[in-house]
Amino acid sequence: MRINSFSDVSLRLLMVLCSLPEDELPTTRELAESVGTPYNHVSKAVLKLRQMGLVEALRGRSGGVRISSEGKQATVGKVLRILDDHGDVAECQTDMGDCPMAHSCGLRGVLNHAREAFYVSLDEVTIYSLARTTTTGPVPVMLSTSRPD
């Protein structure tokens, strides 16, 4: 399975927010920098997450974004069910039009069932449990001139 980029950004935002202290309220711009995503994409994701009740956006000079109590309890499966585009897993079209087997093929149903099994497997994983304590400062990187075996 592959999640869409909007879902990916949204999950990363939620994980960052879960890892912050309660009194820390990053701005949308700061969140965009922390997840390495353009501001416009992050602001759309924050808006959607706010509509879902997973984050709270506080306006004003000391405002920012924080995870809501519902957001702390949200599971990856629940979030993905709402955010994913739910297009068919199989492309049932060719360059010449609809697949000639489209009306008698069972592949679409099986693949959609597999997608639901994917979500079910993520229903037990809270986003809060995935969040790691953020570190500040540079991240050490080891570079080597030799090729791996």
CSV table of N, CA and C in Angstrom, one decimal:
chain,number,residue,atom,x,y,z
A,1,MET,N,0.8,-1.2,0.0
A,1,MET,CA,0.0,0.0,0.0
A,1,MET,C,0.9,1.2,0.0
A,2,ARG,N,0.3,2.3,-0.6
A,2,ARG,CA,1.0,3.5,-0.6
A,2,ARG,C,0.1,4.6,-0.2
A,3,ILE,N,0.4,5.5,0.7
A,3,ILE,CA,-0.4,6.6,1.1
A,3,ILE,C,-0.1,7.8,0.2
A,4,ASN,N,-1.1,8.7,0.1
A,4,ASN,CA,-0.9,9.9,-0.8
A,4,ASN,C,0.0,10.9,0.0
A,5,SER,N,0.5,11.9,-0.7
A,5,SER,CA,1.4,12.8,-0.1
A,5,SER,C,0.7,13.7,1.0
A,6,PHE,N,-0.6,14.0,0.8
A,6,PHE,CA,-1.3,14.8,1.8
A,6,PHE,C,-1.4,14.0,3.1
A,7,SER,N,-1.7,12.7,3.0
A,7,SER,CA,-1.8,11.9,4.2
A,7,SER,C,-0.4,11.8,4.9
A,8,ASP,N,0.6,11.7,4.1
A,8,ASP,CA,2.0,11.6,4.6
A,8,ASP,C,2.3,12.9,5.4
A,9,VAL,N,2.1,14.1,4.8
A,9,VAL,CA,2.4,15.3,5.5
A,9,VAL,C,1.5,15.5,6.8
A,10,SER,N,0.3,15.1,6.7
A,10,SER,CA,-0.6,15.2,7.8
A,10,SER,C,-0.2,14.3,9.0
A,11,LEU,N,0.3,13.1,8.7
A,11,LEU,CA,0.8,12.2,9.7
A,11,LEU,C,2.0,12.7,10.4
A,12,ARG,N,2.9,13.3,9.5
A,12,ARG,CA,4.2,13.8,10.1
A,12,ARG,C,3.9,15.0,11.0
A,13,LEU,N,2.9,15.9,10.6
A,13,LEU,CA,2.5,17.0,11.4
A,13,LEU,C,2.0,16.5,12.8
A,14,LEU,N,1.2,15.5,12.7
A,14,LEU,CA,0.6,15.0,14.0
A,14,LEU,C,1.7,14.5,14.9
A,15,MET,N,2.6,13.8,14.3
A,15,MET,CA,3.7,13.2,15.1
A,15,MET,C,4.6,14.3,15.7
A,16,VAL,N,4.9,15.3,14.9
A,16,VAL,CA,5.7,16.4,15.5
A,16,VAL,C,4.9,17.1,16.6
A,17,LEU,N,3.7,17.3,16.4
A,17,LEU,CA,2.9,18.0,17.5
A,17,LEU,C,2.8,17.1,18.7
A,18,CYS,N,2.7,15.8,18.6
A,18,CYS,CA,2.6,14.9,19.7
A,18,CYS,C,3.9,14.9,20.5
A,19,SER,N,5.0,15.2,19.8
A,19,SER,CA,6.3,15.1,20.5
A,19,SER,C,6.7,16.4,21.2
A,20,LEU,N,5.9,17.5,21.0
A,20,LEU,CA,6.2,18.8,21.6
A,20,LEU,C,5.6,18.9,23.0
A,21,PRO,N,6.2,19.7,23.9
A,21,PRO,CA,5.6,20.0,25.2
A,21,PRO,C,4.3,20.7,25.0
A,22,GLU,N,3.4,20.5,25.9
A,22,GLU,CA,2.0,21.1,25.8
A,22,GLU,C,2.0,22.6,25.6
A,23,ASP,N,3.0,23.3,26.2
A,23,ASP,CA,3.0,24.8,26.2
A,23,ASP,C,3.7,25.3,24.9
A,24,GLU,N,4.3,24.5,24.1
A,24,GLU,CA,4.9,24.9,22.9
A,24,GLU,C,3.9,25.0,21.8
A,25,LEU,N,3.8,26.1,21.1
A,25,LEU,CA,2.8,26.3,20.1
A,25,LEU,C,3.5,26.8,18.8
A,26,PRO,N,3.9,25.9,18.0
A,26,PRO,CA,4.6,26.3,16.7
A,26,PRO,C,3.7,26.9,15.8
A,27,THR,N,4.2,27.8,14.9
A,27,THR,CA,3.4,28.4,13.9
A,27,THR,C,3.3,27.4,12.7
A,28,THR,N,2.5,27.6,11.8
A,28,THR,CA,2.4,26.8,10.6
A,28,THR,C,3.7,26.9,9.8
A,29,ARG,N,4.3,28.0,9.8
A,29,ARG,CA,5.6,28.1,9.1
A,29,ARG,C,6.7,27.3,9.7
A,30,GLU,N,6.7,27.3,11.1
A,30,GLU,CA,7.7,26.5,11.8
A,30,GLU,C,7.4,25.0,11.6
A,31,LEU,N,6.1,24.7,11.5
A,31,LEU,CA,5.8,23.3,11.3
A,31,LEU,C,6.3,22.9,9.9
A,32,ALA,N,6.1,23.7,8.9
A,32,ALA,CA,6.5,23.5,7.5
A,32,ALA,C,8.0,23.2,7.5
A,33,GLU,N,8.8,24.0,8.2
A,33,GLU,CA,10.2,23.8,8.2
A,33,GLU,C,10.5,22.5,8.9
A,34,SER,N,9.8,22.1,10.0
A,34,SER,CA,10.2,20.9,10.7
A,34,SER,C,9.9,19.6,10.0
A,35,VAL,N,8.9,19.7,9.1
A,35,VAL,CA,8.6,18.5,8.3
A,35,VAL,C,9.1,18.5,6.9
A,36,GLY,N,9.8,19.6,6.6
A,36,GLY,CA,10.4,19.7,5.2
A,36,GLY,C,9.4,19.8,4.1
A,37,THR,N,8.4,20.5,4.3
A,37,THR,CA,7.3,20.6,3.3
A,37,THR,C,6.9,22.0,3.1
A,38,PRO,N,6.6,22.4,1.8
A,38,PRO,CA,6.2,23.8,1.6
A,38,PRO,C,5.0,24.3,2.5
A,39,TYR,N,5.1,25.5,2.8
A,39,TYR,CA,4.1,26.2,3.7
A,39,TYR,C,2.7,26.0,3.2
A,40,ASN,N,2.4,26.1,2.0
A,40,ASN,CA,1.0,26.0,1.4
A,40,ASN,C,0.5,24.6,1.7
A,41,HIS,N,1.3,23.6,1.5
A,41,HIS,CA,0.8,22.2,1.8
A,41,HIS,C,0.5,22.0,3.3
A,42,VAL,N,1.4,22.5,4.1
A,42,VAL,CA,1.2,22.4,5.5
A,42,VAL,C,0.0,23.1,6.0
A,43,SER,N,-0.2,24.3,5.5
A,43,SER,CA,-1.4,25.1,6.0
A,43,SER,C,-2.7,24.4,5.6
A,44,LYS,N,-2.7,23.7,4.4
A,44,LYS,CA,-3.9,23.0,4.0
A,44,LYS,C,-4.1,21.8,4.9
A,45,ALA,N,-3.0,21.1,5.3
A,45,ALA,CA,-3.1,19.9,6.1
A,45,ALA,C,-3.5,20.3,7.5
A,46,VAL,N,-3.0,21.5,8.1
A,46,VAL,CA,-3.4,21.9,9.4
A,46,VAL,C,-4.9,22.3,9.4
A,47,LEU,N,-5.4,22.9,8.3
A,47,LEU,CA,-6.8,23.2,8.2
A,47,LEU,C,-7.7,21.9,8.3
A,48,LYS,N,-7.3,20.9,7.5
A,48,LYS,CA,-8.0,19.7,7.5
A,48,LYS,C,-8.0,19.0,8.8
A,49,LEU,N,-6.8,18.9,9.4
A,49,LEU,CA,-6.6,18.3,10.8
A,49,LEU,C,-7.4,19.0,11.8
A,50,ARG,N,-7.6,20.3,11.7
A,50,ARG,CA,-8.4,21.1,12.6
A,50,ARG,C,-9.9,20.8,12.4
A,51,GLN,N,-10.3,20.7,11.1
A,51,GLN,CA,-11.7,20.3,10.9
A,51,GLN,C,-12.0,18.9,11.4
A,52,MET,N,-11.0,18.0,11.4
A,52,MET,CA,-11.2,16.7,12.0
A,52,MET,C,-11.1,16.6,13.5
A,53,GLY,N,-10.8,17.8,14.1
A,53,GLY,CA,-10.7,17.8,15.6
A,53,GLY,C,-9.4,17.3,16.1
A,54,LEU,N,-8.4,17.1,15.3
A,54,LEU,CA,-7.1,16.5,15.8
A,54,LEU,C,-6.1,17.5,16.2
A,55,VAL,N,-6.3,18.7,15.8
A,55,VAL,CA,-5.4,19.8,16.2
A,55,VAL,C,-6.2,21.0,16.5
A,56,GLU,N,-5.6,21.9,17.3
A,56,GLU,CA,-6.2,23.2,17.7
A,56,GLU,C,-5.3,24.3,17.1
A,57,ALA,N,-5.9,25.3,16.5
A,57,ALA,CA,-5.1,26.4,15.9
A,57,ALA,C,-5.5,27.6,16.7
A,58,LEU,N,-4.6,28.2,17.4
A,58,LEU,CA,-4.9,29.4,18.2
A,58,LEU,C,-4.3,30.6,17.5
A,59,ARG,N,-5.2,31.6,17.3
A,59,ARG,CA,-4.8,32.8,16.6
A,59,ARG,C,-4.1,33.8,17.6
A,60,GLY,N,-3.5,34.8,17.0
A,60,GLY,CA,-3.0,35.9,17.7
A,60,GLY,C,-1.5,35.9,17.9
A,61,ARG,N,-1.0,36.8,18.6
A,61,ARG,CA,0.5,37.0,18.8
A,61,ARG,C,1.1,35.8,19.4
A,62,SER,N,0.5,35.2,20.4
A,62,SER,CA,1.1,34.0,21.0
A,62,SER,C,0.4,32.7,20.6
A,63,GLY,N,-0.2,32.8,19.4
A,63,GLY,CA,-0.9,31.6,18.9
A,63,GLY,C,0.0,30.6,18.2
A,64,GLY,N,-0.6,29.6,17.7
A,64,GLY,CA,0.1,28.5,17.1
A,64,GLY,C,-0.8,27.3,17.0
A,65,VAL,N,-0.2,26.1,16.7
A,65,VAL,CA,-0.9,24.9,16.5
A,65,VAL,C,-0.5,23.9,17.6
A,66,ARG,N,-1.5,23.2,18.1
A,66,ARG,CA,-1.2,22.1,19.1
A,66,ARG,C,-2.1,20.9,18.9
A,67,ILE,N,-1.6,19.8,19.3
A,67,ILE,CA,-2.4,18.6,19.2
A,67,ILE,C,-3.6,18.7,20.2
A,68,SER,N,-4.7,18.2,19.8
A,68,SER,CA,-5.9,18.1,20.7
A,68,SER,C,-5.9,16.8,21.5
A,69,SER,N,-6.8,16.7,22.4
A,69,SER,CA,-6.9,15.5,23.2
A,69,SER,C,-7.3,14.4,22.3
A,70,GLU,N,-8.2,14.7,21.3
A,70,GLU,CA,-8.7,13.7,20.3
A,70,GLU,C,-7.5,13.3,19.4
A,71,GLY,N,-6.7,14.2,19.1
A,71,GLY,CA,-5.5,13.9,18.3
A,71,GLY,C,-4.5,13.0,18.9
A,72,LYS,N,-4.4,13.1,20.3
A,72,LYS,CA,-3.5,12.2,21.0
A,72,LYS,C,-4.0,10.8,21.0
A,73,GLN,N,-5.3,10.6,20.8
A,73,GLN,CA,-5.8,9.3,20.8
A,73,GLN,C,-6.1,8.7,19.4
A,74,ALA,N,-5.9,9.5,18.4
A,74,ALA,CA,-6.2,9.1,17.0
A,74,ALA,C,-5.3,8.0,16.6
A,75,THR,N,-5.8,7.0,15.9
A,75,THR,CA,-5.0,6.0,15.3
A,75,THR,C,-4.6,6.3,13.9
A,76,VAL,N,-3.5,5.7,13.4
A,76,VAL,CA,-3.1,5.9,12.1
A,76,VAL,C,-4.2,5.4,11.1
A,77,GLY,N,-4.8,4.3,11.4
A,77,GLY,CA,-5.8,3.8,10.5
A,77,GLY,C,-7.0,4.7,10.4
A,78,LYS,N,-7.4,5.3,11.5
A,78,LYS,CA,-8.6,6.3,11.5
A,78,LYS,C,-8.2,7.5,10.6
A,79,VAL,N,-7.0,8.0,10.8
A,79,VAL,CA,-6.6,9.2,10.0
A,79,VAL,C,-6.5,8.9,8.6
A,80,LEU,N,-5.9,7.8,8.2
A,80,LEU,CA,-5.7,7.4,6.8
A,80,LEU,C,-7.1,7.2,6.1
A,81,ARG,N,-8.0,6.5,6.8
A,81,ARG,CA,-9.3,6.3,6.2
A,81,ARG,C,-10.0,7.6,5.8
A,82,ILE,N,-9.8,8.7,6.6
A,82,ILE,CA,-10.4,10.0,6.2
A,82,ILE,C,-9.6,10.7,5.2
A,83,LEU,N,-8.2,10.7,5.2
A,83,LEU,CA,-7.4,11.5,4.4
A,83,LEU,C,-7.1,10.9,3.0
A,84,ASP,N,-7.0,9.5,2.9
A,84,ASP,CA,-6.6,8.9,1.7
A,84,ASP,C,-7.7,9.2,0.6
A,85,ASP,N,-7.3,9.2,-0.6
A,85,ASP,CA,-8.2,9.5,-1.7
A,85,ASP,C,-9.1,8.4,-2.1
A,86,HIS,N,-8.9,7.2,-1.6
A,86,HIS,CA,-9.8,6.1,-1.8
A,86,HIS,C,-10.0,5.8,-3.3
A,87,GLY,N,-9.1,6.1,-4.2
A,87,GLY,CA,-9.2,5.7,-5.6
A,87,GLY,C,-9.0,4.2,-5.7
A,88,ASP,N,-9.3,3.7,-6.8
A,88,ASP,CA,-9.1,2.2,-6.9
A,88,ASP,C,-7.6,1.9,-6.9
A,89,VAL,N,-7.4,0.8,-6.2
A,89,VAL,CA,-6.0,0.4,-6.1
A,89,VAL,C,-5.5,-0.1,-7.4
A,90,ALA,N,-6.3,-0.7,-8.2
A,90,ALA,CA,-6.0,-1.2,-9.5
A,90,ALA,C,-6.4,-0.2,-10.6
A,91,GLU,N,-5.6,0.1,-11.5
A,91,GLU,CA,-6.0,0.9,-12.7
A,91,GLU,C,-6.9,0.1,-13.6
A,92,CYS,N,-8.1,0.4,-13.7
A,92,CYS,CA,-9.0,-0.3,-14.6
A,92,CYS,C,-9.2,0.4,-15.9
A,93,GLN,N,-8.2,1.1,-16.3
A,93,GLN,CA,-8.3,1.7,-17.6
A,93,GLN,C,-7.0,1.5,-18.4
A,94,THR,N,-7.0,1.5,-19.7
A,94,THR,CA,-5.9,1.4,-20.5
A,94,THR,C,-5.8,2.6,-21.3
A,95,ASP,N,-4.8,2.8,-22.2
A,95,ASP,CA,-4.7,3.9,-23.1
A,95,ASP,C,-5.8,3.9,-24.1
A,96,MET,N,-6.5,2.7,-24.2
A,96,MET,CA,-7.6,2.6,-25.2
A,96,MET,C,-8.9,2.7,-24.5
A,97,GLY,N,-9.0,3.0,-23.2
A,97,GLY,CA,-10.3,3.2,-22.5
A,97,GLY,C,-10.4,2.2,-21.4
A,98,ASP,N,-11.6,1.9,-21.0
A,98,ASP,CA,-11.9,1.0,-19.9
A,98,ASP,C,-11.4,-0.4,-20.2
A,99,CYS,N,-11.0,-1.1,-19.2
A,99,CYS,CA,-10.5,-2.5,-19.3
A,99,CYS,C,-11.6,-3.3,-19.8
A,100,PRO,N,-11.4,-4.2,-20.7
A,100,PRO,CA,-12.5,-5.0,-21.2
A,100,PRO,C,-13.0,-6.0,-20.2
A,101,MET,N,-12.3,-6.3,-19.1
A,101,MET,CA,-12.7,-7.2,-18.1
A,101,MET,C,-13.3,-6.5,-16.9
A,102,ALA,N,-13.5,-5.2,-17.0
A,102,ALA,CA,-14.0,-4.4,-15.8
A,102,ALA,C,-15.2,-4.9,-15.2
A,103,HIS,N,-16.2,-5.4,-15.9
A,103,HIS,CA,-17.5,-5.8,-15.4
A,103,HIS,C,-17.4,-7.2,-14.8
A,104,SER,N,-16.4,-8.0,-15.2
A,104,SER,CA,-16.4,-9.4,-14.7
A,104,SER,C,-15.2,-9.7,-13.9
A,105,CYS,N,-14.4,-8.7,-13.6
A,105,CYS,CA,-13.1,-8.9,-12.8
A,105,CYS,C,-13.4,-8.8,-11.3
A,106,GLY,N,-12.8,-9.7,-10.6
A,106,GLY,CA,-12.9,-9.6,-9.1
A,106,GLY,C,-11.7,-8.9,-8.5
A,107,LEU,N,-10.7,-8.5,-9.3
A,107,LEU,CA,-9.5,-7.9,-8.7
A,107,LEU,C,-9.7,-6.7,-7.9
A,108,ARG,N,-10.6,-5.8,-8.4
A,108,ARG,CA,-10.8,-4.5,-7.7
A,108,ARG,C,-11.3,-4.8,-6.3
A,109,GLY,N,-12.3,-5.7,-6.2
A,109,GLY,CA,-12.8,-6.0,-4.8
A,109,GLY,C,-11.8,-6.6,-3.9
A,110,VAL,N,-11.0,-7.4,-4.4
A,110,VAL,CA,-10.0,-8.1,-3.6
A,110,VAL,C,-8.9,-7.0,-3.1
A,111,LEU,N,-8.5,-6.2,-4.0
A,111,LEU,CA,-7.6,-5.1,-3.7
A,111,LEU,C,-8.2,-4.1,-2.7
A,112,ASN,N,-9.4,-3.7,-2.9
A,112,ASN,CA,-10.1,-2.8,-1.9
A,112,ASN,C,-10.2,-3.5,-0.5
A,113,HIS,N,-10.4,-4.8,-0.5
A,113,HIS,CA,-10.5,-5.5,0.7
A,113,HIS,C,-9.1,-5.5,1.4
A,114,ALA,N,-8.0,-5.6,0.6
A,114,ALA,CA,-6.7,-5.6,1.1
A,114,ALA,C,-6.4,-4.2,1.7
A,115,ARG,N,-6.8,-3.2,1.0
A,115,ARG,CA,-6.6,-1.8,1.6
A,115,ARG,C,-7.3,-1.7,3.0
A,116,GLU,N,-8.5,-2.2,3.1
A,116,GLU,CA,-9.2,-2.1,4.4
A,116,GLU,C,-8.4,-2.9,5.4
A,117,ALA,N,-7.8,-4.1,5.1
A,117,ALA,CA,-7.0,-4.8,6.0
A,117,ALA,C,-5.8,-4.0,6.4
A,118,PHE,N,-5.2,-3.3,5.5
A,118,PHE,CA,-4.1,-2.4,5.8
A,118,PHE,C,-4.5,-1.4,6.9
A,119,TYR,N,-5.7,-0.7,6.7
A,119,TYR,CA,-6.2,0.2,7.7
A,119,TYR,C,-6.4,-0.4,9.0
A,120,VAL,N,-7.0,-1.6,9.0
A,120,VAL,CA,-7.3,-2.3,10.2
A,120,VAL,C,-6.1,-2.6,11.0
A,121,SER,N,-5.0,-3.0,10.3
A,121,SER,CA,-3.7,-3.3,11.0
A,121,SER,C,-3.1,-2.0,11.6
A,122,LEU,N,-3.6,-0.8,11.1
A,122,LEU,CA,-3.1,0.4,11.7
A,122,LEU,C,-4.0,1.0,12.7
A,123,ASP,N,-5.2,0.4,12.9
A,123,ASP,CA,-6.2,0.9,13.9
A,123,ASP,C,-5.7,0.7,15.3
A,124,GLU,N,-4.7,-0.1,15.6
A,124,GLU,CA,-4.2,-0.3,16.9
A,124,GLU,C,-3.0,0.6,17.2
A,125,VAL,N,-2.5,1.4,16.2
A,125,VAL,CA,-1.3,2.2,16.4
A,125,VAL,C,-1.8,3.6,16.5
A,126,THR,N,-1.5,4.2,17.7
A,126,THR,CA,-1.9,5.6,17.9
A,126,THR,C,-0.7,6.5,17.3
A,127,ILE,N,-1.0,7.6,16.8
A,127,ILE,CA,0.0,8.5,16.3
A,127,ILE,C,0.9,9.0,17.5
A,128,TYR,N,0.3,9.1,18.6
A,128,TYR,CA,1.0,9.6,19.8
A,128,TYR,C,2.1,8.5,20.1
A,129,SER,N,1.8,7.2,19.9
A,129,SER,CA,2.8,6.2,20.2
A,129,SER,C,4.0,6.2,19.2
A,130,LEU,N,3.8,6.8,18.1
A,130,LEU,CA,4.9,6.9,17.1
A,130,LEU,C,5.8,8.1,17.2
A,131,ALA,N,5.3,9.1,18.0
A,131,ALA,CA,6.0,10.4,18.1
A,131,ALA,C,7.3,10.1,19.0
A,132,ARG,N,8.3,10.7,18.5
A,132,ARG,CA,9.6,10.6,19.2
A,132,ARG,C,9.9,12.0,19.8
A,133,THR,N,10.7,12.1,20.8
A,133,THR,CA,11.1,13.3,21.3
A,133,THR,C,12.0,14.0,20.3
A,134,THR,N,11.6,15.2,20.0
A,134,THR,CA,12.4,16.0,19.0
A,134,THR,C,13.7,16.4,19.6
A,135,THR,N,14.7,16.5,18.7
A,135,THR,CA,16.0,17.0,19.2
A,135,THR,C,16.2,18.3,18.5
A,136,THR,N,17.0,19.2,19.1
A,136,THR,CA,17.3,20.4,18.5
A,136,THR,C,18.8,20.4,18.2
A,137,GLY,N,19.2,21.2,17.2
A,137,GLY,CA,20.6,21.2,16.8
A,137,GLY,C,20.9,20.3,15.7
A,138,PRO,N,22.1,20.3,15.3
A,138,PRO,CA,22.5,19.4,14.1
A,138,PRO,C,22.4,17.9,14.4
A,139,VAL,N,22.1,17.2,13.4
A,139,VAL,CA,22.0,15.8,13.4
A,139,VAL,C,23.4,15.2,12.9
A,140,PRO,N,24.1,14.4,13.7
A,140,PRO,CA,25.4,13.9,13.3
A,140,PRO,C,25.2,12.9,12.1
A,141,VAL,N,26.0,13.1,11.1
A,141,VAL,CA,26.0,12.2,9.9
A,141,VAL,C,27.4,11.6,9.7
A,142,MET,N,27.5,10.3,9.5
A,142,MET,CA,28.8,9.7,9.3
A,142,MET,C,28.9,9.5,7.8
A,143,LEU,N,29.9,10.0,7.2
A,143,LEU,CA,30.1,9.8,5.8
A,143,LEU,C,31.3,8.9,5.6
A,144,SER,N,31.2,8.1,4.6
A,144,SER,CA,32.3,7.2,4.3
A,144,SER,C,32.7,7.2,2.8
A,145,THR,N,33.9,7.0,2.5
A,145,THR,CA,34.3,7.1,1.1
A,145,THR,C,34.3,5.7,0.5
A,146,SER,N,34.2,4.6,1.3
A,146,SER,CA,34.1,3.3,0.8
A,146,SER,C,32.7,2.9,0.5
A,147,ARG,N,32.6,2.0,-0.5
A,147,ARG,CA,31.3,1.5,-0.9
A,147,ARG,C,30.8,0.4,0.0
A,148,PRO,N,29.5,0.3,0.3
A,148,PRO,CA,29.1,-0.8,1.1
A,148,PRO,C,29.2,-2.1,0.3
A,149,ASP,N,29.4,-3.2,1.1
A,149,ASP,CA,29.6,-4.5,0.4
A,149,ASP,C,28.3,-5.0,-0.2
